[in-house]
Short mmCIF file of C-alpha atoms and ligand atoms in Angstrom, two decimals:
data_model
loop_
_atom_site.label_atom_id
_atom_site.label_comp_id
_atom_site.label_asym_id
_atom_site.label_seq_id
_atom_site.Cartn_x
_atom_site.Cartn_y
_atom_site.Cartn_z
CA UNK A 1 33.36 -8.71 -0.48
CA UNK A 2 30.29 -6.59 -1.23
CA UNK A 3 31.84 -5.01 -4.34
CA UNK A 4 32.44 -8.47 -5.66
CA UNK A 5 28.80 -9.42 -5.01
CA UNK A 6 27.50 -6.34 -6.84
CA UNK A 7 29.69 -7.22 -9.82
CA UNK A 8 28.63 -10.85 -9.84
CA UNK A 9 24.98 -9.83 -9.60
CA UNK A 10 25.43 -7.62 -12.66
CA UNK A 11 27.10 -10.39 -14.60
CA UNK A 12 24.71 -13.27 -13.89
CA UNK A 13 21.36 -12.01 -12.58
CA UNK A 14 18.89 -10.71 -15.17
CA UNK A 15 18.68 -6.98 -14.80
CA UNK A 16 14.99 -6.73 -13.92
CA UNK A 17 15.46 -4.89 -10.63
CA UNK A 18 16.99 -1.50 -9.96
CA UNK A 19 18.63 -2.50 -6.69
CA UNK A 20 19.92 -0.28 -3.90
CA UNK A 21 23.61 -0.62 -3.19
CA UNK A 22 23.18 -2.72 -0.08
CA UNK A 23 23.73 -6.34 0.84
CA UNK A 24 21.36 -7.38 3.62
CA UNK A 25 22.63 -10.22 5.77
CA UNK A 26 20.30 -10.70 8.73
CA UNK A 27 17.32 -9.30 10.57
CA UNK A 28 15.12 -9.52 13.63
CA UNK A 29 11.70 -7.90 13.95
CA UNK A 30 11.74 -4.49 12.27
CA UNK A 31 15.54 -4.22 12.22
CA UNK A 32 18.07 -5.65 9.81
CA UNK A 33 21.79 -5.49 9.32
CA UNK A 34 23.79 -4.89 6.16
CA UNK A 35 27.18 -6.35 5.25
CA UNK A 36 28.97 -3.37 6.77
CA UNK A 37 27.32 -3.89 10.12
CA UNK A 38 24.88 -0.97 9.80
CA UNK A 39 21.52 -1.41 11.46
CA UNK A 40 18.49 -0.42 9.37
CA UNK A 41 14.90 0.23 10.42
CA UNK A 42 12.58 -1.58 8.07
CA UNK A 43 9.49 0.22 6.76
CA UNK A 44 9.10 -2.21 3.84
CA UNK A 45 8.69 -5.76 5.23
CA UNK A 46 10.05 -7.06 1.93
CA UNK A 47 7.11 -5.36 0.15
CA UNK A 48 4.43 -6.40 2.61
CA UNK A 49 5.70 -9.94 3.05
CA UNK A 50 7.36 -10.17 6.47
CA UNK A 51 4.18 -9.49 8.43
CA UNK A 52 5.84 -10.54 11.71
CA UNK A 53 9.12 -8.89 10.78
CA UNK A 54 12.39 -10.71 10.22
CA UNK A 55 12.89 -14.16 11.72
CA UNK A 56 10.01 -14.40 14.16
CA UNK A 57 10.77 -17.14 16.71
CA UNK A 58 7.44 -18.95 16.53
CA UNK A 59 7.46 -18.86 12.75
CA UNK A 60 11.06 -20.21 12.64
CA UNK A 61 10.08 -23.07 14.95
CA UNK A 62 7.07 -24.01 12.84
CA UNK A 63 8.81 -23.95 9.46
CA UNK A 64 11.98 -25.67 10.63
CA UNK A 65 10.11 -28.45 12.37
CA UNK A 66 7.94 -28.96 9.28
CA UNK A 67 11.00 -28.93 7.00
CA UNK A 68 12.59 -31.56 9.20
CA UNK A 69 9.61 -33.90 8.98
CA UNK A 70 8.11 -33.41 5.49
CA UNK A 71 9.23 -30.56 3.22
CA UNK A 72 7.10 -31.40 0.19
CA UNK A 73 4.80 -33.96 -1.31
CA UNK A 74 2.63 -33.53 -4.39
CA UNK A 75 -0.92 -32.30 -4.17
CA UNK A 76 -2.00 -35.84 -5.08
CA UNK A 77 -1.74 -36.57 -1.34
CA UNK A 78 -3.13 -34.88 1.75
CA UNK A 79 -0.94 -32.86 4.11
CA UNK A 80 -2.00 -31.56 7.52
CA UNK A 81 -0.50 -28.01 7.42
CA UNK A 82 -2.37 -27.19 4.20
CA UNK A 83 -5.69 -28.28 5.65
CA UNK A 84 -5.00 -26.51 8.96
CA UNK A 85 -4.29 -23.24 7.16
CA UNK A 86 -7.35 -23.57 4.90
CA UNK A 87 -9.54 -24.16 7.96
CA UNK A 88 -8.19 -21.04 9.66
CA UNK A 89 -8.77 -18.92 6.55
CA UNK A 90 -12.30 -20.14 5.92
CA UNK A 91 -13.29 -20.02 9.61
CA UNK A 92 -12.14 -16.42 9.92
CA UNK A 93 -13.73 -15.16 6.71
CA UNK A 94 -16.81 -17.26 6.15
CA UNK A 95 -15.50 -18.01 2.66
CA UNK A 96 -16.09 -21.63 1.60
CA UNK A 97 -12.91 -22.98 0.08
CA UNK A 98 -9.26 -22.19 -0.66
CA UNK A 99 -6.88 -22.87 -3.53
CA UNK A 100 -3.22 -22.46 -2.64
CA UNK A 101 -0.69 -20.95 -5.05
CA UNK A 102 2.79 -19.53 -4.51
CA UNK A 103 2.45 -15.86 -5.33
CA UNK A 104 0.08 -12.99 -5.92
CA UNK A 105 0.14 -13.18 -9.67
CA UNK A 106 -0.65 -16.89 -9.56
CA UNK A 107 -3.50 -16.31 -7.14
CA UNK A 108 -4.96 -13.81 -9.57
CA UNK A 109 -4.57 -16.20 -12.52
CA UNK A 110 -6.65 -18.71 -10.59
CA UNK A 111 -9.33 -16.11 -9.84
CA UNK A 112 -9.46 -15.10 -13.51
CA UNK A 113 -9.81 -18.72 -14.63
CA UNK A 114 -12.54 -19.34 -12.05
CA UNK A 115 -14.47 -16.25 -13.12
CA UNK A 116 -14.22 -17.16 -16.80
CA UNK A 117 -15.36 -20.73 -16.22
CA UNK A 118 -18.23 -19.50 -14.06
CA UNK A 119 -19.39 -17.11 -16.77
CA UNK A 120 -18.75 -19.37 -19.73
CA UNK A 121 -20.82 -22.19 -18.23
CA UNK A 122 -23.72 -19.79 -17.67
CA UNK A 123 -23.73 -18.47 -21.21
CA UNK A 124 -22.43 -21.00 -23.73
CA UNK A 125 -19.06 -19.29 -23.73
CA UNK A 126 -20.03 -15.64 -24.12
CA UNK A 127 -19.85 -14.27 -20.57
CA UNK A 128 -16.11 -14.05 -19.96
CA UNK A 129 -15.01 -10.41 -19.95
CA UNK A 130 -13.45 -9.00 -16.80
CA UNK A 131 -13.44 -5.35 -15.77
CA UNK A 132 -10.49 -4.07 -13.75
CA UNK A 133 -9.50 -0.56 -12.72
CA UNK A 134 -7.21 1.95 -14.36
CA UNK A 135 -3.95 2.18 -12.34
CA UNK A 136 -4.46 -1.26 -10.81
CA UNK A 137 -1.72 -3.83 -10.29
CA UNK A 138 -2.47 -7.55 -10.35
CA UNK A 139 0.85 -9.15 -11.26
CA UNK A 140 3.35 -9.89 -14.01
CA UNK A 141 2.23 -13.12 -15.69
CA UNK A 142 0.22 -12.68 -18.88
CA UNK A 143 -3.29 -12.96 -17.38
CA UNK A 144 -2.53 -10.81 -14.36
CA UNK A 145 -0.51 -8.40 -16.49
CA UNK A 146 -3.49 -7.98 -18.78
CA UNK A 147 -5.70 -7.40 -15.75
CA UNK A 148 -3.25 -4.71 -14.61
CA UNK A 149 -4.62 -1.35 -15.76
CA UNK A 150 -1.26 0.29 -16.49
CA UNK A 151 -0.32 0.42 -20.16
CA UNK A 152 3.36 1.13 -19.42
CA UNK A 153 3.73 -2.26 -17.70
CA UNK A 154 2.22 -4.05 -20.71
CA UNK A 155 4.34 -2.20 -23.24
CA UNK A 156 6.39 -4.49 -25.50
CA UNK A 157 4.74 -7.63 -24.10
CA UNK A 158 1.74 -7.67 -26.41
CA UNK A 159 -0.46 -9.11 -27.54
CA UNK A 160 -2.07 -9.11 -24.12
CA UNK A 161 -5.09 -11.36 -23.49
CA UNK A 162 -8.46 -10.49 -24.94
CA UNK A 163 -11.41 -10.00 -22.61
CA UNK A 164 -10.30 -7.24 -20.22
CA UNK A 165 -11.76 -3.74 -19.88
CA UNK A 166 -10.48 -0.95 -17.65
CA UNK A 167 -12.62 1.49 -15.71
CA UNK A 168 -11.32 4.58 -13.87
CA UNK A 169 -11.49 4.07 -10.08
CA UNK A 170 -14.38 5.99 -8.56
CA UNK A 171 -16.45 6.23 -11.75
CA UNK A 172 -19.58 4.20 -11.05
CA UNK A 173 -21.44 5.57 -14.07
CA UNK A 174 -18.74 4.37 -16.40
CA UNK A 175 -18.61 1.01 -14.62
CA UNK A 176 -22.35 0.61 -14.99
CA UNK A 177 -22.08 1.43 -18.70
CA UNK A 178 -19.21 -1.00 -19.22
CA UNK A 179 -20.92 -4.03 -17.67
CA UNK A 180 -23.04 -6.07 -20.04
CA UNK A 181 -24.10 -9.67 -20.71
CA UNK A 182 -20.50 -10.56 -21.52
CA UNK A 183 -19.07 -9.39 -18.19
CA UNK A 184 -18.26 -12.24 -15.81
CA UNK A 185 -16.35 -10.32 -13.11
CA UNK A 186 -15.18 -7.02 -11.70
CA UNK A 187 -11.75 -7.23 -10.11
CA UNK A 188 -10.21 -4.59 -7.88
CA UNK A 189 -7.76 -3.68 -5.14
CA UNK A 190 -9.33 -1.70 -2.29
CA UNK A 191 -6.05 0.16 -1.86
CA UNK A 192 -4.12 0.40 -5.13
CA UNK A 193 -0.73 -0.48 -3.66
CA UNK A 194 1.70 -0.36 -6.56
CA UNK A 195 -0.48 2.39 -8.01
CA UNK A 196 0.49 4.76 -5.18
CA UNK A 197 -1.40 3.55 -2.08
CA UNK A 198 -4.66 5.00 -3.33
CA UNK A 199 -7.66 3.75 -1.37
CA UNK A 200 -11.05 3.44 -3.02
CA UNK A 201 -14.03 5.22 -1.50
CA UNK A 202 -16.52 3.07 0.37
CA UNK A 203 -19.23 4.38 -1.90
CA UNK A 204 -17.46 3.20 -5.04
CA UNK A 205 -16.58 -0.22 -3.59
CA UNK A 206 -20.17 -0.74 -2.44
CA UNK A 207 -21.41 0.45 -5.80
CA UNK A 208 -19.27 -2.19 -7.53
CA UNK A 209 -20.77 -4.87 -5.33
CA UNK A 210 -24.29 -3.65 -6.08
CA UNK A 211 -23.69 -3.81 -9.84
CA UNK A 212 -22.26 -7.31 -9.42
CA UNK A 213 -25.29 -8.51 -7.47
CA UNK A 214 -27.77 -6.98 -9.90
CA UNK A 215 -26.14 -8.50 -12.97
CA UNK A 216 -24.88 -11.80 -11.54
CA UNK A 217 -21.28 -10.72 -12.01
CA UNK A 218 -18.54 -11.99 -9.69
CA UNK A 219 -16.74 -9.55 -7.40
CA UNK A 220 -13.02 -10.36 -7.15
CA UNK A 221 -11.02 -8.50 -4.52
CA UNK A 222 -7.25 -8.61 -4.93
CA UNK A 223 -6.00 -8.56 -1.33
CA UNK A 224 -2.46 -9.63 -2.22
CA UNK A 225 -1.08 -6.47 -0.61
CA UNK A 226 -3.99 -5.35 1.61
CA UNK A 227 -4.70 -8.77 3.13
CA UNK A 228 -3.49 -10.60 6.24
CA UNK A 229 -3.76 -7.75 8.69
CA UNK A 230 -2.00 -5.08 6.63
CA UNK A 231 -4.85 -2.57 6.81
CA UNK A 232 -5.85 -3.37 10.40
CA UNK A 233 -8.42 -6.06 9.67
CA UNK A 234 -7.62 -9.56 8.42
CA UNK A 235 -8.84 -8.45 4.98
CA UNK A 236 -9.55 -4.90 3.85
CA UNK A 237 -12.93 -5.88 2.37
CA UNK A 238 -14.26 -6.24 5.93
CA UNK A 239 -13.80 -2.49 6.46
CA UNK A 240 -15.64 -1.78 3.22
CA UNK A 241 -18.60 -3.94 4.22
CA UNK A 242 -18.18 -6.22 1.18
CA UNK A 243 -18.88 -9.90 0.59
CA UNK A 244 -16.69 -10.81 -2.38
CA UNK A 245 -17.08 -13.96 -4.46
CA UNK A 246 -13.32 -14.41 -4.83
CA UNK A 247 -10.50 -13.02 -2.70
CA UNK A 248 -6.86 -13.37 -3.66
CA UNK A 249 -4.07 -13.15 -1.11
CA UNK A 250 -0.31 -13.75 -1.00
CA UNK A 251 2.37 -11.37 0.29
CA UNK A 252 1.74 -11.40 4.06
CA UNK A 253 0.44 -14.95 4.50
CA UNK A 254 3.73 -16.85 4.23
CA UNK A 255 5.67 -14.60 6.60
CA UNK A 256 8.51 -14.66 4.07
CA UNK A 257 7.98 -17.96 2.26
CA UNK A 258 6.28 -18.07 -1.16
CA UNK A 259 2.59 -18.68 -0.52
CA UNK A 260 -0.63 -17.27 -1.89
CA UNK A 261 -4.09 -18.36 -2.82
CA UNK A 262 -7.72 -17.74 -3.57
CA UNK A 263 -10.70 -17.80 -1.23
CA UNK A 264 -13.92 -18.91 -2.89
CA UNK A 265 -17.37 -17.78 -1.75
CA UNK A 266 -20.66 -19.65 -2.03
CA UNK A 267 -21.10 -19.05 -5.77
CA UNK A 268 -17.57 -20.03 -6.77
CA UNK A 269 -16.64 -22.78 -4.30
CA UNK A 270 -17.24 -25.64 -6.74
CA UNK A 271 -16.43 -24.02 -10.08
CA UNK A 272 -12.96 -25.55 -10.36
CA UNK A 273 -12.96 -29.33 -10.64
CA UNK A 274 -10.18 -31.96 -10.84
CA UNK A 275 -7.91 -31.20 -13.76
CA UNK A 276 -9.00 -27.55 -14.10
CA UNK A 277 -6.14 -25.99 -12.19
CA UNK A 278 -3.10 -26.83 -10.11
CA UNK A 279 0.29 -25.74 -8.86
CA UNK A 280 3.15 -28.15 -8.14
CA UNK A 281 4.39 -26.12 -5.18
CA UNK A 282 0.99 -24.72 -4.16
CA UNK A 283 0.19 -25.23 -0.50
CA UNK A 284 3.65 -26.53 0.28
CA UNK A 285 3.67 -27.90 3.85
CA UNK A 286 6.59 -25.76 5.06
CA UNK A 287 5.03 -22.56 3.72
CA UNK A 288 1.62 -23.55 5.15
CA UNK A 289 3.08 -24.40 8.58
CA UNK A 290 4.47 -20.84 8.63
CA UNK A 291 1.15 -19.48 7.39
CA UNK A 292 -0.64 -21.13 10.33
CA UNK A 293 1.57 -19.18 12.74
CA UNK A 294 0.80 -15.93 10.90
CA UNK A 295 -2.95 -16.63 11.07
CA UNK A 296 -2.82 -17.55 14.77
CA UNK A 297 -1.08 -14.28 15.56
CA UNK A 298 -3.74 -12.21 13.77
CA UNK A 299 -5.96 -12.02 16.84
CA UNK A 300 -8.45 -9.18 17.28
CA UNK A 301 -6.06 -7.68 19.83
CA UNK A 302 -3.15 -7.80 17.37
CA UNK A 303 -5.26 -6.22 14.61
CA UNK A 304 -6.45 -3.50 16.99
CA UNK A 305 -2.80 -2.74 17.64
CA UNK A 306 -2.12 -2.60 13.87
CA UNK A 307 -4.95 -0.07 13.49
CA UNK A 308 -3.62 2.04 16.36
CA UNK A 309 -0.03 1.94 15.15
CA UNK A 310 -1.23 2.76 11.63
CA UNK A 311 -3.05 5.80 13.02
CA UNK A 312 0.02 6.76 15.05
CA UNK A 313 2.27 6.43 12.01
CA UNK A 314 -0.07 8.57 9.94
CA UNK A 315 -0.27 11.29 12.61
CA UNK A 316 3.48 11.41 13.17
CA UNK A 317 4.06 11.44 9.45
CA UNK A 318 1.69 14.35 8.89
CA UNK A 319 3.58 16.41 11.47
CA UNK A 320 6.79 16.25 9.43
CA UNK A 321 7.27 19.54 7.55
CA UNK A 322 6.82 19.04 3.80
CA UNK A 323 4.95 15.72 4.02
CA UNK A 324 1.78 15.86 1.91
CA UNK A 325 -0.81 13.75 0.05
CA UNK A 326 -0.96 10.97 2.65
CA UNK A 327 -3.14 8.12 1.39
CA UNK A 328 -3.73 4.47 2.26
CA UNK A 329 -5.14 2.41 5.09
CA UNK A 330 -3.69 0.95 8.30
CA UNK A 331 0.00 0.14 7.90
CA UNK A 332 -0.09 0.71 4.17
CA UNK A 333 0.59 4.38 3.52
CA UNK A 334 1.71 6.56 0.65
CA UNK A 335 2.81 10.21 0.73
CA UNK A 336 5.02 12.81 -0.92
CA UNK A 337 7.48 15.37 0.31
CA UNK A 338 6.84 18.74 -1.29
CA UNK A 339 9.53 19.72 -3.76
CA UNK A 340 11.35 16.39 -3.57
CA UNK A 341 11.56 13.41 -5.85
CA UNK A 342 10.33 10.35 -3.96
CA UNK A 343 13.07 8.09 -5.35
CA UNK A 344 15.75 10.50 -4.14
CA UNK A 345 14.14 10.61 -0.70
CA UNK A 346 14.15 6.82 -0.44
CA UNK A 347 17.82 6.66 -1.43
CA UNK A 348 18.81 9.36 1.04
CA UNK A 349 16.76 7.71 3.80
CA UNK A 350 18.57 4.44 3.23
CA UNK A 351 21.86 6.22 3.85
CA UNK A 352 20.37 7.47 7.12
CA UNK A 353 19.42 3.91 8.08
CA UNK A 354 15.74 3.57 7.25
CA UNK A 355 14.30 1.43 4.45
CA UNK A 356 11.35 2.87 2.53
CA UNK A 357 9.58 1.99 -0.72
CA UNK A 358 8.22 3.96 -3.62
CA UNK A 359 4.97 3.44 -5.52
CA UNK A 360 4.56 5.51 -8.69
CA UNK A 361 5.60 9.03 -7.63
CA UNK A 362 4.85 8.40 -3.94
CA UNK A 363 6.93 7.23 -1.01
CA UNK A 364 5.36 4.08 0.39
CA UNK A 365 5.44 2.60 3.89
CA UNK A 366 4.67 -1.06 4.56
CA UNK A 367 6.34 -1.67 7.93
CA UNK A 368 6.25 -5.11 9.52
CA UNK A 369 3.03 -5.30 11.58
CA UNK A 370 5.09 -5.91 14.73
CA UNK A 371 7.07 -2.65 14.49
CA UNK A 372 7.09 -0.78 17.81
CA UNK A 373 6.11 2.86 18.34
CA UNK A 374 9.73 3.56 19.32
CA UNK A 375 10.95 2.12 16.04
CA UNK A 376 8.35 4.17 14.17
CA UNK A 377 9.62 7.31 15.95
CA UNK A 378 13.21 6.49 15.18
CA UNK A 379 12.51 5.77 11.51
CA UNK A 380 10.51 8.96 11.10
CA UNK A 381 13.26 11.02 12.77
CA UNK A 382 15.59 9.81 10.05
CA UNK A 383 13.01 10.64 7.41
CA UNK A 384 12.56 14.10 8.91
CA UNK A 385 16.29 14.71 8.54
CA UNK A 386 16.10 13.81 4.85
CA UNK A 387 12.99 15.96 4.36
CA UNK A 388 14.75 18.96 5.91
CA UNK A 389 17.80 18.76 3.64
C1 PLP B 401 2.35 -7.65 -5.35
C2 PLP B 401 0.99 -7.72 -5.90
C3 PLP B 401 0.64 -8.72 -6.84
C4 PLP B 401 1.64 -9.68 -7.42
O1 PLP B 401 2.17 -10.51 -6.45
P1 PLP B 401 3.46 -11.42 -6.78
O2 PLP B 401 3.59 -12.28 -5.56
O3 PLP B 401 4.60 -10.48 -6.96
O4 PLP B 401 3.16 -12.17 -8.00
C5 PLP B 401 -0.68 -8.78 -7.24
N1 PLP B 401 -1.61 -7.92 -6.77
C6 PLP B 401 -1.30 -6.96 -5.87
C7 PLP B 401 -2.38 -6.07 -5.37
C8 PLP B 401 0.01 -6.81 -5.43
O5 PLP B 401 0.31 -5.84 -4.56
#
């Protein structure tokens, strides 16, 4: 059966993913099962999506009951789950308003449009350039792809959009020099996820905010991967002592359903007006009902546990012979194994029964936030075996 599925996939799915030779059929928490009945320990959460692991009971109850009563209605009407989720997000962050989209790249498109409108209105259409960081990742649609500071991802898709400049992470002098009257925003990830789990220094992040404040430039934080508890606080910017003007989020908020959005601060709350932006599926009631469960579970106690397990994971990891260059924050870690190719390690680990990710030349861990210490131990034992080979 599986062979037939691999063949069919090759014949009718566009070949944009280099898939592993595995058909996943079900899961619970941090464990899932493949078509041959093998149990796998999940250190990926579907790339930071399944924050509560596979098929969380409370989440299932919320989305199925919402699907059974109202699965969708256009954004021309009000729906309760969308408002409930927006209230939770604004109450927890102090941000003023939310726009709901379906993905990270869409969330970033909305932030870019907001920043450009904000700047253009201030300046008769001159202040609309956005600075992002070298090695950043903001998505795959044209605006977000242009914002992404990795030339190899833009290759063959030009012309990219005008109005973006890239600054090396950590270089405040360069950033200062790059900002001028035409700059409307600085946009950054606090941990460059796809870029290799590289966290920014507090000094640099604070420096960015200072430049923004001095020059009336918007600070956009892309929390698509770092947000919703991943780093041990609801958003990573809290740990950096920042007050961004726009925050984008996606991956973890839907618990597995497509959901993302933008949080607007004081300055940006009313920039977008009727007709300026929209998304047919944005803020879908089923996705938002699930998102409410995710938000309710992100209590201070839960986040404390994420921080402790993140620390535990990091310590255990660093005790494995050969493991080096550990970077990242909370349950979002990158590392290498000396003398080994990270892609080979991930493949070999999968054969041992543990799912890992790569990011650039690093191995990347994004376990579901509910993973237990025992499951961490078991997963790392398997990794240790691979490292020793
Ligand atoms: C994954 C990611 C995106 C893109 O999200 P999609 O949902 O795949 O569009 C954008 N920014 C960051 C930081 C990401 O990690």
